[in-house]
Every structure is written in structure tokens, then in C-alpha cells.
Amino acid sequence: MPQPTLVLLSGGLDSVAALLLECKCGGDQLEALFIDYGQPMREREQAAAVDVCRALSVPLRSLDIRSAFGAVTDSLMASPASGRDPDGRDTAFLPGRNAVLI
């Protein structure tokens, strides 16, 4: 009996590749999950996740955890939503974001 599979989908290249790999492996009960934790690029990321899931006919669930992690995410979201800092790093990158999700 096939096991249900849930793929975390940010809308980025890595998570889309993971979803495609799972699709290729023939997951019958495959679903994707997008988590909105207040990331600056969430609207674009979620739109990409929606488009990918629609194209692959994979159900997408969205989970909004912004209110549950308000103080933590507020400090992580202090940087501008896009651009580069003086050292050339992408300011949309959020160090510690996985710790917020865990």
C-alpha cells in the first residue's frame, strides 16, 4: 500500500526539484506544503509553489504560522525584502529560518 508523501515546497529551485523527484518516483498520495512564516518574498514564493503544483497536478496546502512566531520572525525579517548588502549577500536570505520552522 502506498504511503502518503508530503513535500515542503518553498517555490524555490531545491524544493521544486524535490517535488519533481517525488512525482517521478510515482507517489500516489503526494501533496505539497507551503509555509508562510513571514518571509519577505512569501508572495512570490507562494505564487511559484501554486504554479508548480498546478502544472504537476499536485495538491498544495498552505500553512500560515506568522502569528505563532511573531516575535521570532519579526527579528528575522528586519532586512529589506530584496537586494544586496555591502558584502554582496542577498538580503532576502534569512539566516535561522529553518530553526523557526522546527
mmCIF file of C-alpha atoms in Angstrom:
data_model
loop_
_atom_site.group_PDB
_atom_site.id
_atom_site.type_symbol
_atom_site.label_atom_id
_atom_site.label_comp_id
_atom_site.label_asym_id
_atom_site.label_seq_id
_atom_site.Cartn_x
_atom_site.Cartn_y
_atom_site.Cartn_z
ATOM 1 C CA MET A 1 0.000 0.000 0.000
ATOM 2 C CA PRO A 2 1.489 3.395 -0.990
ATOM 3 C CA GLN A 3 2.444 5.758 1.799
ATOM 4 C CA PRO A 4 1.279 9.384 1.702
ATOM 5 C CA THR A 5 4.100 11.806 0.950
ATOM 6 C CA LEU A 6 4.297 15.466 1.917
ATOM 7 C CA VAL A 7 6.930 17.652 0.252
ATOM 8 C CA LEU A 8 7.792 21.027 1.762
ATOM 9 C CA LEU A 9 7.619 23.480 -1.126
ATOM 10 C CA SER A 10 9.068 26.966 -0.879
ATOM 11 C CA GLY A 11 8.693 27.632 -4.585
ATOM 12 C CA GLY A 12 12.474 27.694 -4.971
ATOM 13 C CA LEU A 13 14.649 25.514 -7.149
ATOM 14 C CA ASP A 14 15.616 22.967 -4.470
ATOM 15 C CA SER A 15 12.106 22.246 -3.241
ATOM 16 C CA VAL A 16 10.701 22.136 -6.786
ATOM 17 C CA ALA A 17 13.403 19.604 -7.687
ATOM 18 C CA ALA A 18 12.427 17.521 -4.631
ATOM 19 C CA LEU A 19 8.776 17.623 -5.699
ATOM 20 C CA LEU A 20 9.645 16.634 -9.269
ATOM 21 C CA LEU A 21 11.739 13.733 -7.994
ATOM 22 C CA GLU A 22 8.878 12.542 -5.822
ATOM 23 C CA CYS A 23 6.476 12.845 -8.774
ATOM 24 C CA LYS A 24 8.846 10.750 -10.880
ATOM 25 C CA CYS A 25 9.004 8.106 -8.123
ATOM 26 C CA GLY A 26 5.266 7.677 -8.516
ATOM 27 C CA GLY A 27 3.857 8.925 -5.241
ATOM 28 C CA ASP A 28 0.115 8.234 -5.411
ATOM 29 C CA GLN A 29 -0.774 10.250 -2.347
ATOM 30 C CA LEU A 30 1.576 13.174 -2.937
ATOM 31 C CA GLU A 31 0.902 16.621 -1.513
ATOM 32 C CA ALA A 32 2.985 19.774 -1.170
ATOM 33 C CA LEU A 33 3.093 22.165 1.780
ATOM 34 C CA PHE A 34 3.983 25.860 1.630
ATOM 35 C CA ILE A 35 4.742 27.517 4.981
ATOM 36 C CA ASP A 36 4.273 31.262 5.377
ATOM 37 C CA TYR A 37 6.375 32.315 8.355
ATOM 38 C CA GLY A 38 6.548 35.972 7.355
ATOM 39 C CA GLN A 39 9.430 35.723 4.883
ATOM 40 C CA PRO A 40 9.900 38.874 2.788
ATOM 41 C CA MET A 41 9.424 37.076 -0.532
ATOM 42 C CA ARG A 42 6.431 34.978 0.579
ATOM 43 C CA GLU A 43 4.010 36.257 -2.046
ATOM 44 C CA ARG A 44 6.346 35.431 -4.933
ATOM 45 C CA GLU A 45 7.368 32.115 -3.349
ATOM 46 C CA GLN A 46 3.768 31.062 -2.783
ATOM 47 C CA ALA A 47 2.772 32.075 -6.313
ATOM 48 C CA ALA A 48 5.605 29.914 -7.675
ATOM 49 C CA ALA A 49 4.516 27.000 -5.463
ATOM 50 C CA VAL A 50 0.922 27.350 -6.696
ATOM 51 C CA ASP A 51 2.051 27.414 -10.340
ATOM 52 C CA VAL A 52 4.300 24.354 -9.935
ATOM 53 C CA CYS A 53 1.626 22.336 -8.162
ATOM 54 C CA ARG A 54 -0.976 23.282 -10.744
ATOM 55 C CA ALA A 55 1.354 22.201 -13.563
ATOM 56 C CA LEU A 56 2.102 18.881 -11.828
ATOM 57 C CA SER A 57 -1.480 18.282 -10.599
ATOM 58 C CA VAL A 58 -0.226 18.033 -7.015
ATOM 59 C CA PRO A 59 -2.471 19.294 -4.203
ATOM 60 C CA LEU A 60 -0.929 22.216 -2.301
ATOM 61 C CA ARG A 61 -1.613 23.058 1.307
ATOM 62 C CA SER A 62 -0.574 26.390 2.804
ATOM 63 C CA LEU A 63 0.185 26.944 6.457
ATOM 64 C CA ASP A 64 0.351 30.479 7.870
ATOM 65 C CA ILE A 65 2.398 30.468 11.071
ATOM 66 C CA ARG A 66 3.160 34.200 11.185
ATOM 67 C CA SER A 67 1.074 34.840 14.279
ATOM 68 C CA ALA A 68 2.528 31.863 16.155
ATOM 69 C CA PHE A 69 6.099 33.078 15.640
ATOM 70 C CA GLY A 70 5.595 36.851 15.633
ATOM 71 C CA ALA A 71 8.492 37.897 17.879
ATOM 72 C CA VAL A 72 10.921 35.437 16.337
ATOM 73 C CA THR A 73 10.042 36.212 12.735
ATOM 74 C CA ASP A 74 9.940 39.975 13.358
ATOM 75 C CA SER A 75 13.624 39.926 14.286
ATOM 76 C CA LEU A 76 14.483 37.724 11.287
ATOM 77 C CA MET A 77 12.550 39.943 8.898
ATOM 78 C CA ALA A 78 14.425 43.124 9.787
ATOM 79 C CA SER A 79 16.338 43.111 6.493
ATOM 80 C CA PRO A 80 14.903 44.606 3.293
ATOM 81 C CA ALA A 81 12.844 42.264 1.120
ATOM 82 C CA SER A 82 15.306 42.219 -1.746
ATOM 83 C CA GLY A 83 18.647 43.489 -2.890
ATOM 84 C CA ARG A 84 22.260 43.055 -1.827
ATOM 85 C CA ASP A 85 24.096 44.159 1.297
ATOM 86 C CA PRO A 86 27.549 45.839 1.071
ATOM 87 C CA ASP A 87 29.225 42.397 1.059
ATOM 88 C CA GLY A 88 27.106 41.244 -1.910
ATOM 89 C CA ARG A 89 24.853 38.881 0.073
ATOM 90 C CA ASP A 90 21.193 38.561 -0.865
ATOM 91 C CA THR A 91 19.218 40.467 1.785
ATOM 92 C CA ALA A 92 16.172 38.225 1.233
ATOM 93 C CA PHE A 93 18.169 35.303 2.693
ATOM 94 C CA LEU A 94 17.083 34.731 6.262
ATOM 95 C CA PRO A 95 19.617 33.023 8.495
ATOM 96 C CA GLY A 96 17.936 30.734 11.001
ATOM 97 C CA ARG A 97 14.703 30.328 9.050
ATOM 98 C CA ASN A 98 14.757 26.555 9.431
ATOM 99 C CA ALA A 99 15.072 26.962 13.203
ATOM 100 C CA VAL A 100 11.837 28.967 13.117
ATOM 101 C CA LEU A 101 10.096 26.130 11.297
ATOM 102 C CA ILE A 102 11.425 23.459 13.657
#
